[in-house]
XYZ file of N, CA, C and O in Angstrom:
528
model
N 146.212 39.212 -13.349
C 145.766 40.019 -14.467
C 144.623 39.287 -15.167
O 144.669 38.063 -15.299
N 143.642 40.027 -15.585
C 142.543 39.429 -16.339
C 143.013 39.107 -17.752
O 143.671 39.915 -18.384
N 142.637 37.944 -18.240
C 142.922 37.619 -19.634
C 141.731 37.954 -20.505
O 141.811 37.883 -21.724
N 140.660 38.339 -19.871
C 139.444 38.696 -20.597
C 138.655 39.661 -19.715
O 138.582 39.491 -18.512
N 138.078 40.666 -20.320
C 137.311 41.647 -19.554
C 135.813 41.508 -19.747
O 135.038 42.073 -19.006
N 135.403 40.779 -20.755
C 133.983 40.609 -21.016
C 133.778 39.585 -22.111
O 134.731 38.976 -22.600
N 132.549 39.421 -22.515
C 132.222 38.458 -23.554
C 132.550 38.970 -24.946
O 132.373 38.263 -25.931
N 133.072 40.196 -25.025
C 133.340 40.827 -26.312
C 134.774 40.665 -26.793
O 135.076 40.955 -27.938
N 135.684 40.204 -25.952
C 137.093 40.245 -26.333
C 137.748 38.882 -26.553
O 138.941 38.814 -26.815
N 136.990 37.804 -26.476
C 137.523 36.471 -26.710
C 136.342 35.525 -26.834
O 135.312 35.722 -26.211
N 136.504 34.482 -27.607
C 135.472 33.454 -27.660
C 135.905 32.336 -26.727
O 137.014 31.800 -26.850
N 135.050 32.016 -25.785
C 135.295 30.921 -24.859
C 134.269 29.835 -25.146
O 133.068 30.026 -24.943
N 134.741 28.714 -25.656
C 133.866 27.581 -25.938
C 133.868 26.687 -24.705
O 134.869 26.050 -24.392
N 132.741 26.682 -24.004
C 132.618 25.918 -22.767
C 132.000 24.550 -23.043
O 131.533 24.275 -24.136
N 131.990 23.721 -22.023
C 131.496 22.355 -22.168
C 130.053 22.305 -22.666
O 129.708 21.462 -23.506
N 129.203 23.218 -22.198
C 127.810 23.206 -22.653
C 127.691 23.603 -24.133
O 126.813 23.126 -24.837
N 128.595 24.460 -24.622
C 128.607 24.807 -26.044
C 129.002 23.578 -26.872
O 128.413 23.308 -27.922
N 129.999 22.862 -26.395
C 130.455 21.648 -27.082
C 129.323 20.628 -27.134
O 129.044 20.044 -28.185
N 128.664 20.430 -26.000
C 127.544 19.474 -25.949
C 126.436 19.884 -26.911
O 125.881 19.054 -27.631
N 126.113 21.174 -26.952
C 125.060 21.673 -27.837
C 125.430 21.460 -29.307
O 124.594 21.067 -30.118
N 126.695 21.724 -29.653
C 127.136 21.598 -31.042
C 127.347 20.144 -31.459
O 127.445 19.853 -32.642
N 127.457 19.254 -30.495
C 127.625 17.844 -30.812
C 129.054 17.346 -30.780
O 129.290 16.146 -30.710
N 130.006 18.262 -30.855
C 131.414 17.858 -30.773
C 132.291 19.103 -30.643
O 131.860 20.215 -30.948
N 133.507 18.876 -30.233
C 134.489 19.963 -30.174
C 134.735 20.514 -31.570
O 134.792 21.728 -31.771
N 134.864 19.618 -32.537
C 135.110 20.066 -33.920
C 133.995 20.981 -34.410
O 134.271 22.043 -34.980
N 132.745 20.598 -34.183
C 131.617 21.435 -34.617
C 131.639 22.793 -33.926
O 131.355 23.817 -34.553
N 131.960 22.810 -32.646
C 131.983 24.069 -31.890
C 133.094 24.985 -32.387
O 132.889 26.192 -32.574
N 134.278 24.438 -32.611
C 135.396 25.241 -33.112
C 135.094 25.750 -34.523
O 135.328 26.916 -34.835
N 134.561 24.872 -35.372
C 134.218 25.290 -36.732
C 133.181 26.413 -36.719
O 133.297 27.379 -37.480
N 132.175 26.305 -35.851
C 131.142 27.345 -35.761
C 131.746 28.670 -35.314
O 131.406 29.730 -35.848
N 132.660 28.624 -34.347
C 133.300 29.852 -33.872
C 134.141 30.486 -34.981
O 134.074 31.699 -35.204
N 134.915 29.690 -35.669
C 135.748 30.222 -36.751
C 134.912 30.721 -37.916
O 135.238 31.743 -38.526
N 133.813 30.034 -38.218
C 132.902 30.509 -39.276
C 132.302 31.863 -38.907
O 132.196 32.763 -39.742
N 131.909 32.014 -37.639
C 131.364 33.291 -37.147
C 132.396 34.410 -37.311
O 132.071 35.493 -37.804
N 133.620 34.149 -36.898
C 134.663 35.169 -36.997
C 134.902 35.576 -38.446
O 135.063 36.759 -38.741
N 134.925 34.605 -39.336
C 135.136 34.899 -40.764
C 133.968 35.704 -41.327
O 134.166 36.711 -42.014
N 132.748 35.278 -41.011
C 131.550 35.958 -41.512
C 131.482 37.403 -41.021
O 131.130 38.318 -41.769
N 131.817 37.628 -39.772
C 131.741 38.962 -39.170
C 133.030 39.768 -39.341
O 133.109 40.903 -38.875
N 134.024 39.156 -39.969
C 135.324 39.810 -40.180
C 135.920 40.295 -38.860
O 136.381 41.431 -38.741
N 135.891 39.412 -37.884
C 136.433 39.722 -36.559
C 137.689 38.898 -36.319
O 137.844 37.804 -36.865
N 138.562 39.437 -35.501
C 139.775 38.725 -35.108
C 139.764 38.603 -33.589
O 140.204 39.515 -32.892
N 139.220 37.505 -33.110
C 139.181 37.225 -31.674
C 139.889 35.897 -31.420
O 139.840 34.992 -32.249
N 140.512 35.811 -30.284
C 141.145 34.560 -29.880
C 140.064 33.582 -29.418
O 139.031 33.998 -28.906
N 140.328 32.290 -29.602
C 139.391 31.249 -29.198
C 140.046 30.375 -28.136
O 141.185 29.923 -28.302
N 139.309 30.160 -27.074
C 139.725 29.268 -25.990
C 138.678 28.170 -25.858
O 137.488 28.432 -25.943
N 139.142 26.926 -25.658
C 138.230 25.795 -25.513
C 138.434 25.160 -24.149
O 139.558 24.835 -23.761
N 137.331 24.975 -23.440
C 137.348 24.281 -22.159
C 137.355 22.778 -22.419
O 136.530 22.275 -23.184
N 138.291 22.068 -21.787
C 138.354 20.615 -21.920
C 138.168 19.961 -20.562
O 138.560 20.512 -19.535
N 137.565 18.764 -20.574
C 137.253 18.042 -19.337
C 138.144 16.835 -19.103
O 138.137 16.268 -18.010
N 138.912 16.437 -20.121
C 139.764 15.252 -19.994
C 140.777 15.246 -21.142
O 140.712 16.071 -22.055
N 141.686 14.279 -21.101
C 142.737 14.217 -22.120
C 142.193 13.897 -23.506
O 142.754 14.343 -24.506
N 141.118 13.123 -23.586
C 140.520 12.852 -24.893
C 140.104 14.157 -25.566
O 140.324 14.344 -26.771
N 139.505 15.066 -24.784
C 139.087 16.357 -25.346
C 140.291 17.226 -25.704
O 140.267 17.936 -26.715
N 141.342 17.179 -24.892
C 142.566 17.924 -25.228
C 143.089 17.454 -26.582
O 143.406 18.263 -27.460
N 143.152 16.149 -26.760
C 143.644 15.595 -28.026
C 142.734 15.954 -29.195
O 143.213 16.209 -30.304
N 141.428 16.018 -28.950
C 140.498 16.402 -30.013
C 140.710 17.860 -30.414
O 140.724 18.182 -31.608
N 140.887 18.742 -29.435
C 141.154 20.155 -29.752
C 142.433 20.273 -30.577
O 142.478 20.997 -31.574
N 143.459 19.555 -30.178
C 144.723 19.611 -30.915
C 144.551 19.098 -32.339
O 145.136 19.650 -33.286
N 143.755 18.066 -32.517
C 143.526 17.503 -33.858
C 142.762 18.473 -34.749
O 143.055 18.593 -35.940
N 141.803 19.185 -34.170
C 140.995 20.132 -34.939
C 141.792 21.402 -35.225
O 141.781 21.922 -36.337
N 142.482 21.928 -34.216
C 143.256 23.158 -34.368
C 142.355 24.383 -34.420
O 141.161 24.315 -34.141
N 142.933 25.512 -34.800
C 142.165 26.738 -34.963
C 141.819 27.454 -33.670
O 140.948 28.315 -33.665
N 142.501 27.110 -32.566
C 142.281 27.793 -31.294
C 143.627 28.227 -30.728
O 144.672 27.706 -31.106
N 143.569 29.191 -29.816
C 144.799 29.719 -29.237
C 145.055 29.251 -27.806
O 146.181 29.317 -27.328
N 144.000 28.810 -27.110
C 144.188 28.399 -25.717
C 143.300 27.219 -25.391
O 142.154 27.162 -25.815
N 143.857 26.298 -24.609
C 143.106 25.160 -24.102
C 142.994 25.308 -22.594
O 144.006 25.423 -21.895
N 141.746 25.321 -22.113
C 141.497 25.378 -20.676
C 141.385 23.945 -20.157
O 140.631 23.140 -20.681
N 142.135 23.650 -19.131
C 142.123 22.345 -18.483
C 141.229 22.472 -17.261
O 141.663 22.929 -16.208
N 139.973 22.106 -17.409
C 138.972 22.363 -16.376
C 138.840 21.184 -15.419
O 138.558 20.063 -15.841
N 139.039 21.463 -14.157
C 138.948 20.458 -13.093
C 139.942 19.316 -13.274
O 139.680 18.189 -12.854
N 141.077 19.592 -13.895
C 142.161 18.626 -13.990
C 142.936 18.652 -12.672
O 143.094 19.706 -12.063
N 143.445 17.528 -12.247
C 144.347 17.491 -11.098
C 145.690 18.076 -11.542
O 145.955 18.182 -12.757
N 146.559 18.419 -10.592
C 147.890 18.880 -11.008
C 148.620 17.844 -11.872
O 149.253 18.201 -12.863
N 148.501 16.566 -11.535
C 149.160 15.526 -12.325
C 148.598 15.490 -13.748
O 149.353 15.361 -14.726
N 147.279 15.626 -13.895
C 146.654 15.633 -15.223
C 147.050 16.886 -15.996
O 147.250 16.827 -17.217
N 147.162 18.032 -15.318
C 147.626 19.264 -15.984
C 149.041 19.073 -16.499
O 149.358 19.480 -17.624
N 149.886 18.458 -15.696
C 151.267 18.205 -16.094
C 151.308 17.353 -17.361
O 152.039 17.657 -18.313
N 150.488 16.297 -17.401
C 150.402 15.434 -18.588
C 149.914 16.223 -19.802
O 150.474 16.120 -20.894
N 148.863 17.032 -19.605
C 148.300 17.809 -20.714
C 149.306 18.805 -21.266
O 149.422 18.966 -22.484
N 150.037 19.472 -20.392
C 151.042 20.447 -20.832
C 152.087 19.756 -21.707
O 152.504 20.296 -22.740
N 152.480 18.557 -21.319
C 153.457 17.811 -22.125
C 152.882 17.443 -23.487
O 153.560 17.554 -24.511
N 151.628 17.001 -23.532
C 150.986 16.618 -24.791
C 150.781 17.837 -25.692
O 151.016 17.777 -26.898
N 150.343 18.948 -25.110
C 150.102 20.173 -25.884
C 151.412 20.731 -26.432
O 151.455 21.237 -27.554
N 152.458 20.619 -25.652
C 153.829 20.923 -26.088
C 153.969 22.286 -26.778
O 154.605 22.396 -27.820
N 153.321 23.303 -26.211
C 153.476 24.661 -26.737
C 152.668 24.982 -27.979
O 152.764 26.086 -28.508
N 151.849 24.050 -28.460
C 151.047 24.316 -29.664
C 149.923 25.296 -29.390
O 149.427 25.954 -30.300
N 149.490 25.387 -28.127
C 148.466 26.342 -27.679
C 148.880 26.823 -26.296
O 149.641 26.151 -25.596
N 148.345 27.958 -25.897
C 148.472 28.367 -24.506
C 147.650 27.401 -23.668
O 146.678 26.816 -24.153
N 148.026 27.251 -22.410
C 147.290 26.375 -21.496
C 146.822 27.162 -20.283
O 147.507 28.084 -19.822
N 145.646 26.792 -19.790
C 145.065 27.449 -18.612
C 144.455 26.391 -17.711
O 143.632 25.595 -18.150
N 144.867 26.380 -16.449
C 144.264 25.497 -15.450
C 143.116 26.248 -14.793
O 143.231 27.429 -14.480
N 142.003 25.555 -14.585
C 140.818 26.184 -14.015
C 140.002 25.136 -13.271
O 140.027 23.964 -13.615
N 139.279 25.566 -12.266
C 138.359 24.683 -11.561
C 138.970 24.092 -10.307
O 139.912 23.314 -10.364
N 138.444 24.475 -9.167
C 138.889 23.919 -7.899
C 140.240 24.426 -7.425
O 140.836 23.855 -6.515
N 140.714 25.490 -8.035
C 142.029 26.025 -7.665
C 141.839 27.147 -6.654
O 140.975 27.998 -6.808
N 142.638 27.109 -5.618
C 142.569 28.118 -4.551
C 143.987 28.367 -4.043
O 144.948 27.717 -4.504
N 144.128 29.287 -3.133
C 145.465 29.644 -2.655
C 146.200 28.464 -2.045
O 147.433 28.391 -2.097
N 145.464 27.493 -1.490
C 146.092 26.330 -0.875
C 146.731 25.366 -1.858
O 147.663 24.638 -1.489
N 146.256 25.311 -3.094
C 146.838 24.383 -4.075
C 147.420 25.093 -5.296
O 147.805 24.448 -6.270
N 147.482 26.398 -5.226
C 147.947 27.201 -6.356
C 149.349 26.806 -6.809
O 149.601 26.640 -8.002
N 150.267 26.627 -5.865
C 151.645 26.292 -6.218
C 151.726 24.984 -7.004
O 152.445 24.897 -7.999
N 150.959 23.975 -6.600
C 151.031 22.691 -7.300
C 150.565 22.825 -8.753
O 151.093 22.148 -9.644
N 149.606 23.709 -9.025
C 149.176 23.959 -10.405
C 150.226 24.771 -11.162
O 150.510 24.498 -12.324
N 150.814 25.750 -10.502
C 151.844 26.568 -11.149
C 153.034 25.711 -11.564
O 153.632 25.928 -12.619
N 153.355 24.717 -10.768
C 154.501 23.858 -11.049
C 154.266 22.905 -12.223
O 155.199 22.265 -12.690
N 153.043 22.823 -12.729
C 152.760 21.948 -13.873
C 153.237 22.543 -15.186
O 153.335 21.830 -16.178
N 153.487 23.844 -15.205
C 153.941 24.496 -16.423
C 152.836 25.119 -17.254
O 153.084 25.571 -18.370
N 151.591 25.160 -16.724
C 150.523 25.834 -17.465
C 150.888 27.307 -17.632
O 151.616 27.876 -16.824
N 150.351 27.911 -18.690
C 150.639 29.324 -18.949
C 149.825 30.255 -18.063
O 150.285 31.336 -17.698
N 148.584 29.840 -17.742
C 147.671 30.679 -16.965
C 146.925 29.815 -15.959
O 146.705 28.627 -16.196
N 146.518 30.450 -14.869
C 145.710 29.784 -13.853
C 144.547 30.693 -13.508
O 144.735 31.878 -13.239
N 143.338 30.125 -13.527
C 142.142 30.879 -13.144
C 141.757 30.506 -11.725
O 141.714 29.327 -11.382
N 141.473 31.523 -10.932
C 141.052 31.311 -9.547
C 139.643 31.859 -9.362
O 139.465 33.046 -9.121
N 138.654 31.019 -9.478
C 137.279 31.451 -9.248
C 137.068 31.897 -7.812
O 136.201 32.718 -7.528
N 137.898 31.363 -6.899
C 137.752 31.725 -5.492
C 137.984 33.210 -5.252
O 137.543 33.745 -4.240
N 138.646 33.886 -6.186
C 138.849 35.331 -6.036
C 137.531 36.091 -6.102
O 137.412 37.178 -5.546
N 136.541 35.521 -6.790
C 135.254 36.213 -6.915
C 134.128 35.510 -6.177
O 133.331 36.161 -5.522
N 134.030 34.196 -6.244
C 132.869 33.535 -5.633
C 133.010 33.285 -4.140
O 132.043 32.904 -3.503
N 134.172 33.538 -3.563
C 134.356 33.302 -2.129
C 134.541 34.591 -1.336
O 134.910 34.558 -0.173
N 134.289 35.706 -1.963
C 134.504 36.997 -1.320
C 133.220 37.468 -0.646
O 132.130 37.344 -1.190
N 133.354 38.001 0.549
C 132.215 38.606 1.243
C 132.112 40.067 0.815
O 133.117 40.770 0.769
N 130.906 40.492 0.507
C 130.739 41.878 0.074
C 130.730 42.815 1.276
O 130.384 42.431 2.390
N 131.084 44.038 1.022
C 131.117 45.068 2.048
C 129.892 45.950 1.870
O 129.628 46.446 0.772
N 129.141 46.155 2.929
C 127.957 47.011 2.877
C 128.411 48.463 2.969
O 128.885 48.916 4.005
N 128.283 49.189 1.867
C 128.687 50.598 1.851
C 127.472 51.504 1.633
O 127.592 52.616 1.152
N 126.295 51.016 2.004
C 125.075 51.766 1.739
C 124.836 52.910 2.728
O 124.048 53.788 2.482
N 125.514 52.914 3.866
C 125.344 53.906 4.919
C 123.954 53.874 5.550
O 123.545 54.813 6.218
N 123.224 52.814 5.303
C 121.915 52.666 5.953
C 122.112 52.050 7.333
O 122.919 51.144 7.492
N 121.392 52.571 8.284
C 121.505 52.007 9.636
C 120.510 50.876 9.775
O 119.421 50.891 9.196
N 120.888 49.915 10.544
C 120.002 48.778 10.774
C 119.115 49.075 11.975
O 119.561 49.561 12.987
N 117.844 48.800 11.819
C 116.881 49.007 12.890
C 116.713 47.685 13.624
O 116.443 46.656 13.011
N 116.846 47.760 14.927
C 116.724 46.530 15.719
C 115.369 46.471 16.383
O 114.816 47.374 16.858
């Protein structure tokens, strides 16, 4: 199931947004300020690259989901324990059908599979004949 259908239904703070803002705290504050100014109620998800960033998100607060990007299953397991239900958790990056079970067993709430979209071959339905 999709947890998001477009850029209009959730704020996703990615690593490049964090880098641009200078810190996770600045990025989260900017997102929450935007929501308050526009009188919108959207959920906020933050992409994290390591446990230091997970801990920073938890310290700042104000988000509903932490994405564990390119974490190993062992690192996801550690993060889930540290987060301890304070936010939803999502494993993402490098996950495919071959390692899906090991990520599911970590206890994350959600798993993103980019391979569902970036590894698919398109079907030519144009009905155009090829000239040889």
